[in-house]
PDB file of C-alpha atoms in Angstrom:
ATOM      1  CA  UNK A   1       0.000   0.000   0.000  1.00  0.00           C
ATOM      2  CA  UNK A   2       1.107   3.548  -0.695  1.00  0.00           C
ATOM      3  CA  UNK A   3       0.116   6.451   1.540  1.00  0.00           C
ATOM      4  CA  UNK A   4       1.051   9.404  -0.648  1.00  0.00           C
ATOM      5  CA  UNK A   5       1.593  12.794   1.008  1.00  0.00           C
ATOM      6  CA  UNK A   6       1.108  10.879   4.239  1.00  0.00           C
ATOM      7  CA  UNK A   7       1.715  13.696   6.694  1.00  0.00           C
ATOM      8  CA  UNK A   8       2.074  12.214  10.164  1.00  0.00           C
ATOM      9  CA  UNK A   9       0.825   8.827   8.932  1.00  0.00           C
ATOM     10  CA  UNK A  10      -2.749   8.485  10.163  1.00  0.00           C
ATOM     11  CA  UNK A  11      -3.753   6.381   7.142  1.00  0.00           C
ATOM     12  CA  UNK A  12      -0.452   4.491   7.054  1.00  0.00           C
ATOM     13  CA  UNK A  13      -0.954   3.380  10.663  1.00  0.00           C
ATOM     14  CA  UNK A  14      -4.543   2.334   9.943  1.00  0.00           C
ATOM     15  CA  UNK A  15      -3.478   0.254   6.915  1.00  0.00           C
ATOM     16  CA  UNK A  16      -0.521  -1.297   8.746  1.00  0.00           C
ATOM     17  CA  UNK A  17      -2.765  -2.220  11.689  1.00  0.00           C
ATOM     18  CA  UNK A  18      -5.000  -4.022   9.185  1.00  0.00           C
ATOM     19  CA  UNK A  19      -2.004  -6.134   8.137  1.00  0.00           C
ATOM     20  CA  UNK A  20      -0.931  -4.324   4.966  1.00  0.00           C
ATOM     21  CA  UNK A  21       2.720  -3.436   4.399  1.00  0.00           C
ATOM     22  CA  UNK A  22       2.748   0.333   3.778  1.00  0.00           C
ATOM     23  CA  UNK A  23       5.086   2.785   2.121  1.00  0.00           C
ATOM     24  CA  UNK A  24       4.479   6.248   3.601  1.00  0.00           C
ATOM     25  CA  UNK A  25       5.700   9.064   1.334  1.00  0.00           C
ATOM     26  CA  UNK A  26       6.001  12.747   2.141  1.00  0.00           C
ATOM     27  CA  UNK A  27       8.432  15.606   1.580  1.00  0.00           C
ATOM     28  CA  UNK A  28       8.357  16.606   5.264  1.00  0.00           C
ATOM     29  CA  UNK A  29      11.003  14.725   7.275  1.00  0.00           C
ATOM     30  CA  UNK A  30       9.405  15.597  10.630  1.00  0.00           C
ATOM     31  CA  UNK A  31       6.029  14.253   9.516  1.00  0.00           C
ATOM     32  CA  UNK A  32       7.656  11.056   8.225  1.00  0.00           C
ATOM     33  CA  UNK A  33       9.358  10.548  11.588  1.00  0.00           C
ATOM     34  CA  UNK A  34       5.869  10.425  13.129  1.00  0.00           C
ATOM     35  CA  UNK A  35       4.565   8.146  10.367  1.00  0.00           C
ATOM     36  CA  UNK A  36       7.165   5.416  10.840  1.00  0.00           C
ATOM     37  CA  UNK A  37       6.090   2.331  12.720  1.00  0.00           C
ATOM     38  CA  UNK A  38       5.625  -1.419  12.522  1.00  0.00           C
ATOM     39  CA  UNK A  39       4.800  -2.418   8.962  1.00  0.00           C
ATOM     40  CA  UNK A  40       5.453   1.102   7.653  1.00  0.00           C
ATOM     41  CA  UNK A  41       8.447   2.033   5.524  1.00  0.00           C
ATOM     42  CA  UNK A  42       8.979   5.752   4.985  1.00  0.00           C
ATOM     43  CA  UNK A  43      10.364   7.597   1.973  1.00  0.00           C
ATOM     44  CA  UNK A  44      11.104  11.302   1.903  1.00  0.00           C
ATOM     45  CA  UNK A  45      10.665  12.701  -1.592  1.00  0.00           C
ATOM     46  CA  UNK A  46       9.482  15.997  -3.059  1.00  0.00           C
ATOM     47  CA  UNK A  47       7.351  15.022  -6.035  1.00  0.00           C
ATOM     48  CA  UNK A  48       6.977  18.631  -7.155  1.00  0.00           C
ATOM     49  CA  UNK A  49      10.648  19.613  -7.334  1.00  0.00           C
ATOM     50  CA  UNK A  50      11.216  18.674 -10.978  1.00  0.00           C
ATOM     51  CA  UNK A  51      10.696  22.184 -12.363  1.00  0.00           C
ATOM     52  CA  UNK A  52       7.478  21.213 -14.118  1.00  0.00           C
ATOM     53  CA  UNK A  53       8.632  17.671 -14.945  1.00  0.00           C
ATOM     54  CA  UNK A  54       7.167  14.810 -12.973  1.00  0.00           C
ATOM     55  CA  UNK A  55       9.819  12.622 -11.391  1.00  0.00           C
ATOM     56  CA  UNK A  56       7.651   9.726 -10.232  1.00  0.00           C
ATOM     57  CA  UNK A  57       9.791   7.188  -8.341  1.00  0.00           C
ATOM     58  CA  UNK A  58       7.492   4.142  -8.501  1.00  0.00           C
ATOM     59  CA  UNK A  59       7.154   1.497 -11.176  1.00  0.00           C
ATOM     60  CA  UNK A  60       3.931   0.519 -12.876  1.00  0.00           C
ATOM     61  CA  UNK A  61       1.687  -1.966 -11.096  1.00  0.00           C
ATOM     62  CA  UNK A  62       3.562  -1.809  -7.774  1.00  0.00           C
ATOM     63  CA  UNK A  63       0.775  -1.067  -5.270  1.00  0.00           C
ATOM     64  CA  UNK A  64      -2.413  -2.970  -4.467  1.00  0.00           C
ATOM     65  CA  UNK A  65      -3.798   0.159  -2.874  1.00  0.00           C
ATOM     66  CA  UNK A  66      -3.019   3.874  -2.846  1.00  0.00           C
ATOM     67  CA  UNK A  67      -4.411   6.489  -0.481  1.00  0.00           C
ATOM     68  CA  UNK A  68      -4.087  10.228  -1.133  1.00  0.00           C
ATOM     69  CA  UNK A  69      -5.764  12.808   1.102  1.00  0.00           C
ATOM     70  CA  UNK A  70      -5.541  16.580   1.330  1.00  0.00           C
ATOM     71  CA  UNK A  71      -2.997  16.799  -1.483  1.00  0.00           C
ATOM     72  CA  UNK A  72      -3.288  17.916  -5.089  1.00  0.00           C
ATOM     73  CA  UNK A  73      -0.636  18.012  -7.768  1.00  0.00           C
ATOM     74  CA  UNK A  74      -2.562  17.310 -10.958  1.00  0.00           C
ATOM     75  CA  UNK A  75       0.399  16.120 -13.094  1.00  0.00           C
ATOM     76  CA  UNK A  76       0.865  13.149 -10.732  1.00  0.00           C
ATOM     77  CA  UNK A  77      -2.584  11.626 -11.274  1.00  0.00           C
ATOM     78  CA  UNK A  78      -1.702   9.458 -14.328  1.00  0.00           C
ATOM     79  CA  UNK A  79       1.461   8.260 -12.569  1.00  0.00           C
ATOM     80  CA  UNK A  80      -0.471   7.343  -9.435  1.00  0.00           C
ATOM     81  CA  UNK A  81      -2.882   5.269 -11.501  1.00  0.00           C
ATOM     82  CA  UNK A  82      -0.053   3.627 -13.455  1.00  0.00           C
ATOM     83  CA  UNK A  83       1.517   2.479 -10.163  1.00  0.00           C
ATOM     84  CA  UNK A  84      -1.710   0.774  -9.152  1.00  0.00           C
ATOM     85  CA  UNK A  85      -1.676  -2.999  -9.692  1.00  0.00           C
ATOM     86  CA  UNK A  86      -4.473  -4.570 -11.762  1.00  0.00           C
ATOM     87  CA  UNK A  87      -7.431  -4.910  -9.413  1.00  0.00           C
ATOM     88  CA  UNK A  88      -5.853  -2.390  -7.041  1.00  0.00           C
ATOM     89  CA  UNK A  89      -7.838   0.369  -5.376  1.00  0.00           C
ATOM     90  CA  UNK A  90      -7.175   4.114  -5.250  1.00  0.00           C
ATOM     91  CA  UNK A  91      -8.841   6.284  -2.625  1.00  0.00           C
ATOM     92  CA  UNK A  92      -8.310   9.987  -3.262  1.00  0.00           C
ATOM     93  CA  UNK A  93      -9.778  12.908  -1.318  1.00  0.00           C
ATOM     94  CA  UNK A  94      -8.850  16.562  -1.489  1.00  0.00           C
ATOM     95  CA  UNK A  95     -10.278  20.045  -1.406  1.00  0.00           C
ATOM     96  CA  UNK A  96     -12.529  21.568  -4.043  1.00  0.00           C
ATOM     97  CA  UNK A  97     -13.697  24.998  -5.184  1.00  0.00           C
ATOM     98  CA  UNK A  98     -15.749  26.613  -2.456  1.00  0.00           C
ATOM     99  CA  UNK A  99     -13.325  25.564   0.272  1.00  0.00           C
ATOM    100  CA  UNK A 100     -11.858  29.084   0.334  1.00  0.00           C
ATOM    101  CA  UNK A 101     -14.911  30.086   2.420  1.00  0.00           C
ATOM    102  CA  UNK A 102     -13.735  27.782   5.208  1.00  0.00           C
ATOM    103  CA  UNK A 103      -9.984  28.427   5.274  1.00  0.00           C
ATOM    104  CA  UNK A 104      -6.960  26.762   3.740  1.00  0.00           C
ATOM    105  CA  UNK A 105      -6.343  25.771   1.116  1.00  0.00           C
ATOM    106  CA  UNK A 106      -7.876  28.777  -0.559  1.00  0.00           C
ATOM    107  CA  UNK A 107      -5.545  29.131  -3.536  1.00  0.00           C
ATOM    108  CA  UNK A 108      -7.543  28.094  -6.636  1.00  0.00           C
ATOM    109  CA  UNK A 109      -4.495  26.180  -7.908  1.00  0.00           C
ATOM    110  CA  UNK A 110      -4.991  23.721  -5.039  1.00  0.00           C
ATOM    111  CA  UNK A 111      -8.761  23.355  -5.343  1.00  0.00           C
ATOM    112  CA  UNK A 112     -10.520  20.975  -7.703  1.00  0.00           C
ATOM    113  CA  UNK A 113     -13.111  22.227 -10.159  1.00  0.00           C
ATOM    114  CA  UNK A 114     -16.594  20.662  -9.830  1.00  0.00           C
ATOM    115  CA  UNK A 115     -16.355  17.038 -10.979  1.00  0.00           C
ATOM    116  CA  UNK A 116     -12.640  17.350 -11.782  1.00  0.00           C
ATOM    117  CA  UNK A 117     -11.520  14.292  -9.834  1.00  0.00           C
ATOM    118  CA  UNK A 118     -14.146  12.164 -11.565  1.00  0.00           C
ATOM    119  CA  UNK A 119     -13.076  13.569 -14.928  1.00  0.00           C
ATOM    120  CA  UNK A 120      -9.414  12.786 -14.198  1.00  0.00           C
ATOM    121  CA  UNK A 121     -10.347   9.206 -13.332  1.00  0.00           C
ATOM    122  CA  UNK A 122     -12.338   8.796 -16.536  1.00  0.00           C
ATOM    123  CA  UNK A 123     -10.145  10.556 -19.077  1.00  0.00           C
ATOM    124  CA  UNK A 124      -6.765  11.542 -17.684  1.00  0.00           C
ATOM    125  CA  UNK A 125      -5.267   8.146 -16.932  1.00  0.00           C
ATOM    126  CA  UNK A 126      -3.307   5.510 -18.834  1.00  0.00           C
ATOM    127  CA  UNK A 127      -5.349   2.540 -17.616  1.00  0.00           C
ATOM    128  CA  UNK A 128      -9.101   1.909 -17.402  1.00  0.00           C
ATOM    129  CA  UNK A 129     -10.644   2.415 -13.990  1.00  0.00           C
ATOM    130  CA  UNK A 130     -13.925   1.299 -12.495  1.00  0.00           C
ATOM    131  CA  UNK A 131     -15.554   4.050 -10.476  1.00  0.00           C
ATOM    132  CA  UNK A 132     -16.692   2.619  -7.150  1.00  0.00           C
ATOM    133  CA  UNK A 133     -17.780   5.874  -5.503  1.00  0.00           C
ATOM    134  CA  UNK A 134     -17.528   9.626  -6.045  1.00  0.00           C
ATOM    135  CA  UNK A 135     -18.576  12.551  -3.862  1.00  0.00           C
ATOM    136  CA  UNK A 136     -18.303  16.270  -4.525  1.00  0.00           C
ATOM    137  CA  UNK A 137     -19.538  18.775  -1.974  1.00  0.00           C
ATOM    138  CA  UNK A 138     -19.633  20.184   1.513  1.00  0.00           C
ATOM    139  CA  UNK A 139     -18.669  18.212   4.629  1.00  0.00           C
ATOM    140  CA  UNK A 140     -18.871  19.426   8.212  1.00  0.00           C
ATOM    141  CA  UNK A 141     -16.622  16.803   9.782  1.00  0.00           C
ATOM    142  CA  UNK A 142     -13.835  16.740  10.821  1.00  0.00           C
ATOM    143  CA  UNK A 143     -14.168  20.464  10.006  1.00  0.00           C
ATOM    144  CA  UNK A 144     -16.256  22.400   7.493  1.00  0.00           C
ATOM    145  CA  UNK A 145     -14.803  22.009   3.985  1.00  0.00           C
ATOM    146  CA  UNK A 146     -15.659  21.444   0.353  1.00  0.00           C
ATOM    147  CA  UNK A 147     -14.074  18.228  -0.886  1.00  0.00           C
ATOM    148  CA  UNK A 148     -14.086  15.678  -3.643  1.00  0.00           C
ATOM    149  CA  UNK A 149     -13.612  11.996  -2.910  1.00  0.00           C
ATOM    150  CA  UNK A 150     -13.225   9.124  -5.288  1.00  0.00           C
ATOM    151  CA  UNK A 151     -12.660   5.412  -4.933  1.00  0.00           C
ATOM    152  CA  UNK A 152     -11.642   3.553  -8.096  1.00  0.00           C
ATOM    153  CA  UNK A 153     -10.309   0.125  -8.978  1.00  0.00           C
ATOM    154  CA  UNK A 154      -7.942  -0.573 -11.846  1.00  0.00           C
ATOM    155  CA  UNK A 155      -9.681  -2.899 -14.248  1.00  0.00           C
ATOM    156  CA  UNK A 156      -8.020  -6.257 -14.757  1.00  0.00           C
ATOM    157  CA  UNK A 157      -7.819  -6.306 -18.545  1.00  0.00           C
ATOM    158  CA  UNK A 158      -6.291  -9.734 -19.109  1.00  0.00           C
ATOM    159  CA  UNK A 159      -9.225 -11.594 -17.562  1.00  0.00           C
ATOM    160  CA  UNK A 160     -12.116 -12.355 -19.901  1.00  0.00           C
ATOM    161  CA  UNK A 161     -15.526 -12.800 -18.376  1.00  0.00           C
ATOM    162  CA  UNK A 162     -16.667 -16.381 -17.964  1.00  0.00           C
ATOM    163  CA  UNK A 163     -20.040 -17.280 -19.431  1.00  0.00           C
ATOM    164  CA  UNK A 164     -22.786 -17.657 -16.858  1.00  0.00           C
ATOM    165  CA  UNK A 165     -24.872 -20.822 -17.018  1.00  0.00           C
ATOM    166  CA  UNK A 166     -27.815 -21.973 -15.008  1.00  0.00           C
ATOM    167  CA  UNK A 167     -27.713 -25.690 -14.236  1.00  0.00           C
TER     168      UNK A 167
END
């Protein structure tokens, strides 16, 4: 499992406690120090330091699950999906337009347009995805915000459906 932009590792610890080996990634060394724990490897990397070029450090199909929350760097989305193994699941949640009324982030560069995350999952990726769930709107917990959330699974393309027969 990959916890991307993991911060202090809340999701990494949850996944590790459920028995999944986790790679926690963040650019903040202090946050990664908090994220480390049993079943959690940590990697400090700044994925936005390439001067406009994406320097994605992970190979295709590596992770059975990827979690991204409260982070948006649009050029990474196709790379995130490419690193998802066939049948793997991506859970992505971040802030959307309208959030500026409630605080940070308020910079429009870091806020999704209405339906943008769904659009990225349907058109901006190298591999087909099955949309499991999508939400776009206001939440009041853990604090008031406008967010988008999506859960997708990478379609396993080398498996043909078996015919169904009633006996």
